[in-house]
């Protein structure tokens, strides 16, 4: 008595608990599906597919169209950073998140989220948390932004490659030593194949004031020597 409505057995629509109605303006889908409601989404049916039109700020910023396929509600995006990371986008009960099989991200135990300001990676990875690092994706690459004083002093950019989390630096002293920088579970350290350093059994660390070499080498300890770069 209230309206003309369409009953559907369309799998994607049924999964989303959607009733279809026709109003004076358009064909629309009325839904109580929590994910869709949270995102301020109006649902429409076009000639090609069921699609969701969203004014959700985070989604609009990323150039994302929302679709319903037979398996799930997903977001299709041409956002270059997301495409580079091989990320399908999904909506769960709590938030809009990006699920990824990108090995570097998976290794770091990182969940990817979209907030109102940017696409960011939230991580509980102990080494990253210790360094006060926020992870972001820009149009060119995945990078880690940090306010960690030692890293900032060293002009270090932090990257994630397929093998590990590493720090790329143009700091002259470090470059001279041929040192790649890594983060392990205990601390930020510099791993080096520099023959002098390796021979002396010296781990290399970054503290708040400088890059320094910590040595348990007996001869060095006897001389009360601190090594700096």
mmCIF file with all atom_site columns, N, CA and C in Angstrom, residues 24 66 74 76 106 123 130 150 168 171 173 182 189:
data_model
loop_
_atom_site.group_PDB
_atom_site.id
_atom_site.type_symbol
_atom_site.label_atom_id
_atom_site.label_alt_id
_atom_site.label_comp_id
_atom_site.label_asym_id
_atom_site.label_entity_id
_atom_site.label_seq_id
_atom_site.pdbx_PDB_ins_code
_atom_site.Cartn_x
_atom_site.Cartn_y
_atom_site.Cartn_z
_atom_site.occupancy
_atom_site.B_iso_or_equiv
_atom_site.pdbx_formal_charge
_atom_site.auth_seq_id
_atom_site.auth_comp_id
_atom_site.auth_asym_id
_atom_site.auth_atom_id
_atom_site.pdbx_PDB_model_num
ATOM 1  N N  . UNK A 1 24  ? 9.659  7.979  -7.057 1.00 0.00 ? 24  UNK A N  1
ATOM 2  C CA . UNK A 1 24  ? 9.362  8.828  -8.200 1.00 0.00 ? 24  UNK A CA 1
ATOM 3  C C  . UNK A 1 24  ? 10.620 9.274  -8.933 1.00 0.00 ? 24  UNK A C  1
ATOM 4  N N  . UNK A 1 66  ? 32.046 1.828  -5.366 1.00 0.00 ? 66  UNK A N  1
ATOM 5  C CA . UNK A 1 66  ? 31.673 0.682  -4.550 1.00 0.00 ? 66  UNK A CA 1
ATOM 6  C C  . UNK A 1 66  ? 30.740 -0.227 -5.336 1.00 0.00 ? 66  UNK A C  1
ATOM 7  N N  . UNK A 1 74  ? 32.612 -4.913 -2.067 1.00 0.00 ? 74  UNK A N  1
ATOM 8  C CA . UNK A 1 74  ? 33.993 -4.512 -2.250 1.00 0.00 ? 74  UNK A CA 1
ATOM 9  C C  . UNK A 1 74  ? 34.045 -3.143 -2.882 1.00 0.00 ? 74  UNK A C  1
ATOM 10 N N  . UNK A 1 76  ? 36.072 -0.850 -5.589 1.00 0.00 ? 76  UNK A N  1
ATOM 11 C CA . UNK A 1 76  ? 36.973 -0.884 -6.737 1.00 0.00 ? 76  UNK A CA 1
ATOM 12 C C  . UNK A 1 76  ? 37.622 0.487  -6.862 1.00 0.00 ? 76  UNK A C  1
ATOM 13 N N  . UNK A 1 106 ? 52.284 -7.574 5.038  1.00 0.00 ? 106 UNK A N  1
ATOM 14 C CA . UNK A 1 106 ? 51.884 -8.724 5.847  1.00 0.00 ? 106 UNK A CA 1
ATOM 15 C C  . UNK A 1 106 ? 52.964 -9.081 6.860  1.00 0.00 ? 106 UNK A C  1
ATOM 16 N N  . UNK A 1 123 ? 49.841 -0.118 12.579 1.00 0.00 ? 123 UNK A N  1
ATOM 17 C CA . UNK A 1 123 ? 50.615 -1.313 12.909 1.00 0.00 ? 123 UNK A CA 1
ATOM 18 C C  . UNK A 1 123 ? 50.900 -1.406 14.395 1.00 0.00 ? 123 UNK A C  1
ATOM 19 N N  . UNK A 1 130 ? 58.115 1.508  18.550 1.00 0.00 ? 130 UNK A N  1
ATOM 20 C CA . UNK A 1 130 ? 59.191 2.072  19.356 1.00 0.00 ? 130 UNK A CA 1
ATOM 21 C C  . UNK A 1 130 ? 59.769 3.318  18.695 1.00 0.00 ? 130 UNK A C  1
ATOM 22 N N  . UNK A 1 150 ? 66.723 10.476 16.080 1.00 0.00 ? 150 UNK A N  1
ATOM 23 C CA . UNK A 1 150 ? 67.959 9.979  15.476 1.00 0.00 ? 150 UNK A CA 1
ATOM 24 C C  . UNK A 1 150 ? 67.802 9.789  13.978 1.00 0.00 ? 150 UNK A C  1
ATOM 25 N N  . UNK A 1 168 ? 66.678 3.649  4.293  1.00 0.00 ? 168 UNK A N  1
ATOM 26 C CA . UNK A 1 168 ? 67.576 4.132  3.249  1.00 0.00 ? 168 UNK A CA 1
ATOM 27 C C  . UNK A 1 168 ? 68.081 5.508  3.666  1.00 0.00 ? 168 UNK A C  1
ATOM 28 N N  . UNK A 1 171 ? 73.033 9.680  4.661  1.00 0.00 ? 171 UNK A N  1
ATOM 29 C CA . UNK A 1 171 ? 73.983 10.162 5.652  1.00 0.00 ? 171 UNK A CA 1
ATOM 30 C C  . UNK A 1 171 ? 75.379 9.708  5.259  1.00 0.00 ? 171 UNK A C  1
ATOM 31 N N  . UNK A 1 173 ? 78.421 9.454  6.544  1.00 0.00 ? 173 UNK A N  1
ATOM 32 C CA . UNK A 1 173 ? 79.227 8.522  7.334  1.00 0.00 ? 173 UNK A CA 1
ATOM 33 C C  . UNK A 1 173 ? 78.719 7.095  7.200  1.00 0.00 ? 173 UNK A C  1
ATOM 34 N N  . UNK A 1 182 ? 68.437 -1.604 9.446  1.00 0.00 ? 182 UNK A N  1
ATOM 35 C CA . UNK A 1 182 ? 67.292 -2.475 9.639  1.00 0.00 ? 182 UNK A CA 1
ATOM 36 C C  . UNK A 1 182 ? 66.667 -2.229 11.004 1.00 0.00 ? 182 UNK A C  1
ATOM 37 N N  . UNK A 1 189 ? 68.963 -0.859 14.541 1.00 0.00 ? 189 UNK A N  1
ATOM 38 C CA . UNK A 1 189 ? 70.391 -1.093 14.447 1.00 0.00 ? 189 UNK A CA 1
ATOM 39 C C  . UNK A 1 189 ? 70.826 -1.018 12.998 1.00 0.00 ? 189 UNK A C  1
#
